[in-house]
Coordinates of C-alpha atoms and ligand atoms in Angstrom, one line a residue:
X1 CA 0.0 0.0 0.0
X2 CA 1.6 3.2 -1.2
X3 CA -0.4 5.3 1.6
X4 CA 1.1 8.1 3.2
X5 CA -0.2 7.9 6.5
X6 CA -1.3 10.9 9.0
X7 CA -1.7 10.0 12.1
X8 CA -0.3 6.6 13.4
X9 CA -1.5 5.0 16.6
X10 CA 1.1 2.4 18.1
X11 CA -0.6 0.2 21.0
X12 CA 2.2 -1.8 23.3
X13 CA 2.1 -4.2 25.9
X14 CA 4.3 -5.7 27.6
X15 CA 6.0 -8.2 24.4
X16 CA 7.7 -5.2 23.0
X17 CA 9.9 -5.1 26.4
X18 CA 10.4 -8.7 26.2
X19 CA 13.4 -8.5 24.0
X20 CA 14.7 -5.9 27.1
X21 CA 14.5 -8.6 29.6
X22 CA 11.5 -8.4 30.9
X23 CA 9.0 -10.5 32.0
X24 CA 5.4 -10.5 30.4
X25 CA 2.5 -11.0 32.6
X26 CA 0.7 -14.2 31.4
X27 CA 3.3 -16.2 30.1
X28 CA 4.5 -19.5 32.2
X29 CA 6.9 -17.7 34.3
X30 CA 4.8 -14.4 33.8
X31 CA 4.6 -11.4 36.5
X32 CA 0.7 -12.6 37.5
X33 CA 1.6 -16.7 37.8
X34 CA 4.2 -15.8 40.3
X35 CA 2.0 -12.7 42.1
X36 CA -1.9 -13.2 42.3
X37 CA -3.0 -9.8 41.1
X38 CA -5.5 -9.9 43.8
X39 CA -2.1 -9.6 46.5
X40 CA -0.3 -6.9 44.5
X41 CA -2.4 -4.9 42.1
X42 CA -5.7 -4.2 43.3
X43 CA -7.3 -0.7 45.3
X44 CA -8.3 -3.3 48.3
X45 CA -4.9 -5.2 48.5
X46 CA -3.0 -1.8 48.9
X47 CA -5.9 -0.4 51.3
X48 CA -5.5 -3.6 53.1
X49 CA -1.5 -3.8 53.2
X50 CA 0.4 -1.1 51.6
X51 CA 3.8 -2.0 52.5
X52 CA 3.5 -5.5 51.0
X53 CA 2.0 -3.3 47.7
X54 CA 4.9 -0.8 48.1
X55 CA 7.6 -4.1 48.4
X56 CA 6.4 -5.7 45.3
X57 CA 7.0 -2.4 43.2
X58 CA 10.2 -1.4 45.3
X59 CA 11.6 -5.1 43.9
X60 CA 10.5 -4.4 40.6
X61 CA 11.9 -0.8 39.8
X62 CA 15.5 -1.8 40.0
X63 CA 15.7 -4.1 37.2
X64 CA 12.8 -1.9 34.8
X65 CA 15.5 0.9 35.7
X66 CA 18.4 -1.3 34.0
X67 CA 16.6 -2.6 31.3
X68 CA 17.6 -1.3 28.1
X69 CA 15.3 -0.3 24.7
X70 CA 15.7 -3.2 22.1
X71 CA 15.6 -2.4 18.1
X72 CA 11.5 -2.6 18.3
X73 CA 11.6 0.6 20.8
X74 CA 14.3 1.8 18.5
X75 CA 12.2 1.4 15.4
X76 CA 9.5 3.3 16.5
X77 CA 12.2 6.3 17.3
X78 CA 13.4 5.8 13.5
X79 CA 9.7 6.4 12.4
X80 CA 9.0 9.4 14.6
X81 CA 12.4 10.9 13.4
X82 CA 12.3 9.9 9.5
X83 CA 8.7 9.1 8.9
X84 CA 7.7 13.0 7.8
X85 CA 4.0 14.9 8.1
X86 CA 2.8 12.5 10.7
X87 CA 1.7 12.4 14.1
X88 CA 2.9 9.5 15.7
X89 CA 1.4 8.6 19.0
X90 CA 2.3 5.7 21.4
X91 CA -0.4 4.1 24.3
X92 CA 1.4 1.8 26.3
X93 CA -0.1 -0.7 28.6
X94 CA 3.4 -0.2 30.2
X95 CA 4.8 0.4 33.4
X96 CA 8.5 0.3 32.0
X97 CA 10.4 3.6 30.8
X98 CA 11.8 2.1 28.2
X99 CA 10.1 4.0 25.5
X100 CA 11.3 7.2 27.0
X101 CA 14.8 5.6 27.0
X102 CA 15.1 5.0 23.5
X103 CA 13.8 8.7 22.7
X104 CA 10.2 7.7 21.3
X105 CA 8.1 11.0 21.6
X106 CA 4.5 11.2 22.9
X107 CA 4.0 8.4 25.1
X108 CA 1.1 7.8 26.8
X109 CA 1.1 5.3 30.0
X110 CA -2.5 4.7 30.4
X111 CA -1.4 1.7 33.2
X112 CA 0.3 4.6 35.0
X113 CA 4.5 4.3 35.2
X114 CA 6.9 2.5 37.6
X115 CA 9.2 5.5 38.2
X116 CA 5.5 8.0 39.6
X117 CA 4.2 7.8 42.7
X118 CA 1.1 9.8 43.5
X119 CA -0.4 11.3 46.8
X120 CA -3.8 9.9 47.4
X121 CA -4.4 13.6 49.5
X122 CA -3.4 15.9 47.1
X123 CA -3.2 14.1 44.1
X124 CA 0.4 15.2 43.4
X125 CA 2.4 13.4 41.1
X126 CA 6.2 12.4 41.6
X127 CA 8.6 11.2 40.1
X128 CA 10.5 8.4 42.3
X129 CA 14.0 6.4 41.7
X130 CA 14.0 4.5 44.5
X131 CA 11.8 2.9 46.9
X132 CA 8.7 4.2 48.5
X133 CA 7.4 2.9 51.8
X134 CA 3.9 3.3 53.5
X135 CA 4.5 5.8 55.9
X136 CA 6.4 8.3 53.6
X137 CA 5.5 12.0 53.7
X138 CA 4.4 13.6 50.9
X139 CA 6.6 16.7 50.0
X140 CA 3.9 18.8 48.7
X141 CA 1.5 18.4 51.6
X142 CA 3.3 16.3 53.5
X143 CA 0.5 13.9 54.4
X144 CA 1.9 11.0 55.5
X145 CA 0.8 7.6 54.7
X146 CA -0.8 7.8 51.7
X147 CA 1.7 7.7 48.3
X148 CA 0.5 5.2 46.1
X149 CA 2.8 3.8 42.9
X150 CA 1.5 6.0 40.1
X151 CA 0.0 2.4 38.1
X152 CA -3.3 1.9 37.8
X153 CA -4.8 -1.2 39.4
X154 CA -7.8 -3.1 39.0
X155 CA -10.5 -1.6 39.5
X156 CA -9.3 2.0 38.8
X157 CA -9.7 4.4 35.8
X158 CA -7.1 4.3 33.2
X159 CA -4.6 7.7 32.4
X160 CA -5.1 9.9 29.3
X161 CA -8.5 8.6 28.2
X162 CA -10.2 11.8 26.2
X163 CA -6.7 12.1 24.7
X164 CA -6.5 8.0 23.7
X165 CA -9.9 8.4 22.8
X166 CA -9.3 11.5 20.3
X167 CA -6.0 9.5 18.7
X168 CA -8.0 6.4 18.1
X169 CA -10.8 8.1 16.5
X170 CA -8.8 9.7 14.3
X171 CA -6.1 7.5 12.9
X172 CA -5.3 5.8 9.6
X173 CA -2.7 3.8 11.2
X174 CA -3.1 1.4 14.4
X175 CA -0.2 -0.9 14.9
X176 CA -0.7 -3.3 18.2
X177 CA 2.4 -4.8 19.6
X178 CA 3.1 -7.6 21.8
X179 CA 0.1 -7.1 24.3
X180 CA -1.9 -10.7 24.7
X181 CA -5.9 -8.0 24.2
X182 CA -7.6 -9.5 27.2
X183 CA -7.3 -6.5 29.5
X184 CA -9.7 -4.1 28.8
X185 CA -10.5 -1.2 27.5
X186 CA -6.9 -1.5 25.5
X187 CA -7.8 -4.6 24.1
X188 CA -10.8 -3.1 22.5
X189 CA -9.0 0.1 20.7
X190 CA -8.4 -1.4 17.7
X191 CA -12.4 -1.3 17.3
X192 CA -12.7 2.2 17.5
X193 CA -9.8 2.7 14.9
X194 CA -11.1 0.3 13.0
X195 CA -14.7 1.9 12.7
X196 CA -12.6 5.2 12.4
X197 CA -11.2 3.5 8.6
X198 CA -7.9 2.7 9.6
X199 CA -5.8 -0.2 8.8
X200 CA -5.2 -2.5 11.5
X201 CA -1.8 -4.5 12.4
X202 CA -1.0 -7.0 15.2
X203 CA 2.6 -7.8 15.9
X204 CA 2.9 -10.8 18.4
X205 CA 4.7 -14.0 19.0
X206 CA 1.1 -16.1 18.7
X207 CA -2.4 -15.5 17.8
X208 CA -4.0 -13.4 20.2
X209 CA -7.3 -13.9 21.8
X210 CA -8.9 -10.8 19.7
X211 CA -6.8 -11.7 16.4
X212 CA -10.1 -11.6 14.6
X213 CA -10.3 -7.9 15.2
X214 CA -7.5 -7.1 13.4
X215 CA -6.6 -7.1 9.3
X216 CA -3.3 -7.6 9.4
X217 CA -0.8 -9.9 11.8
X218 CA 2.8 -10.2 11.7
X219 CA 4.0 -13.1 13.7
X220 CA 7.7 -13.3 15.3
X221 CA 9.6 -11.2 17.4
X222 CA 8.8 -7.8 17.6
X223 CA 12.3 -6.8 17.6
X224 CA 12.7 -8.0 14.0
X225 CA 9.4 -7.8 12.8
X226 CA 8.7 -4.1 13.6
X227 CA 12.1 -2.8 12.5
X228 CA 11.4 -4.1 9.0
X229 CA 7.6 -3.0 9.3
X230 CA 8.7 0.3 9.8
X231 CA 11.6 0.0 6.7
X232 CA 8.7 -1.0 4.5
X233 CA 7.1 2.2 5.7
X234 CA 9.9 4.2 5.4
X235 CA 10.5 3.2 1.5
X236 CA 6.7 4.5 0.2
Ligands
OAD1 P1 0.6 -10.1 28.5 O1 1.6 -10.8 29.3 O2 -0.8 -10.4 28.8 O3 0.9 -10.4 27.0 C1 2.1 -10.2 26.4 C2 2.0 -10.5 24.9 O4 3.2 -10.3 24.3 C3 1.6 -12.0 24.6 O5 0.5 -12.0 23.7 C4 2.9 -12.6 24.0 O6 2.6 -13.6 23.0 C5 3.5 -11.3 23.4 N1 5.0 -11.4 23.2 C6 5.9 -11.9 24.1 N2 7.1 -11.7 23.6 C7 7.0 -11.0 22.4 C8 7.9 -10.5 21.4 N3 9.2 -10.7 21.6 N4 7.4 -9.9 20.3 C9 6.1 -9.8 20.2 N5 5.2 -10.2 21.0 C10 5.6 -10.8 22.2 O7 0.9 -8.5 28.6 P2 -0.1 -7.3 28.2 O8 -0.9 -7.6 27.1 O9 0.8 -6.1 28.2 O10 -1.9 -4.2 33.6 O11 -1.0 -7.2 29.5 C11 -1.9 -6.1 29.6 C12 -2.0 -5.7 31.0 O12 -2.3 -6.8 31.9 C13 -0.8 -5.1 31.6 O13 -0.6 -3.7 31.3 C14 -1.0 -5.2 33.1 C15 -1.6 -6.6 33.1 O14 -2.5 -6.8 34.1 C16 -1.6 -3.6 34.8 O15 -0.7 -4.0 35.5 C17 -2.6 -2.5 35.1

């Protein structure tokens, strides 16, 4: 297709860090086999023991600090930089910076980010290196007891909605990439850009559960697969 494309939408999950050395959530020695999400990611778990919440996120941010972009983050950079007249936009499902450390512009984290940690008084947002513990002070009202890991859990509302909701309605371009489509409402977005007209791609390792929704799917490592997606793209 010799299409110039406007505005691209690219959906991740948590495959595109994969290649980084990172763990996905559902696989066999996924995040969620080893840590009932019930015990670590919910509103009632942290209401009910914070600093257990706060340990499981203190573990995690030392090695999603290390981990470095692989050549699918780096593709995405390539098209922001080379891919001319475009708006290029980027929802990720993930709590990982690794976007951000290979330079890809206008991310949104609609799961929230593992280096944020917000005050449930003021609503103040930081950002945090290191670890947080449940009877830290907030430095903006300095409530104490009550700074929660800027990621969504279960149960709460997602980040940048009108804004996700505005891209998806108005792209001609909706790449997903490594995210398995069963959480919701992610897993639904290529429906709206769908309806919206635009063509639909799915990178993954496997057939997803919502395959179906989706024109296109490129199976095999993101890491390779996107690069030369985005070569192919470059070319037209
Ligand atoms: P999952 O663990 O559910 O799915 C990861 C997907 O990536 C699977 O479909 C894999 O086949 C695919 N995959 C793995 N390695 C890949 C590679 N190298 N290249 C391409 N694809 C690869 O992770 P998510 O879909 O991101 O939410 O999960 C969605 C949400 O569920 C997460 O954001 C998290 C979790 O509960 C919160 O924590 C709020």
């Amino acid at each position: 297709m010799d299409k110039h494309y406007q505005n691209i939408v690219i959906l991740t999950g948590a495959g595109i860090s994969a290649e980084s050395g990172l763990s996905t959530f559902r696989s066999e020695n996924g995040l969620w086999n080893n840590h009932p999400v019930e015990d670590v990611a919910t509103i009632e778990a942290f209401e009910r023991n914070p600093e257990y919440v706060h340990e499981f996120y203190n573990e995690m941010r030392p090695e999603l600090f290390a981990a470095k972009p692989n050549p699918a983050h780096l593709a995405i950079t390539k098209l922001q930089q080379e891919y001319k007249n475009s708006n290029i936009n980027i929802i990720t499902q993930n709590v990982d910076v690794l976007h951000e450390k290979a330079g890809n512009k206008n991310v949104y984290h609609i799961h929230g980010q593992i280096n944020q940690i917000v005050c449930l008084n003021c609503g103040h947002v930081f950002e945090t290196w290191s670890d947080v513990h449940s009877d830290d002070e907030c430095e903006y009202c300095h409530t104490k007891g009550l700074l929660k890991p800027n990621i969504v859990f279960f149960g709460e509302s997602l980040l940048y909605m009108d804004t996700v909701e505005y891209l998806l309605q108005n792209c001609d371009l909706f790449l997903s990439v490594g995210t398995s489509g069963v959480v919701y409402p992610a897993a639904g977005f290529v429906q709206v850009a769908y309806l919206n007209g635009a063509r639909t791609c799915e990178f993954n390792l496997e057939k997803t559960s919502n395959n179906y929704m989706f024109a296109e799917h490129i199976e095999g490592p993101a890491g390779k697969t996107l690069p030369a997606f985005v070569d192919e793209l470059l070319k037209k």
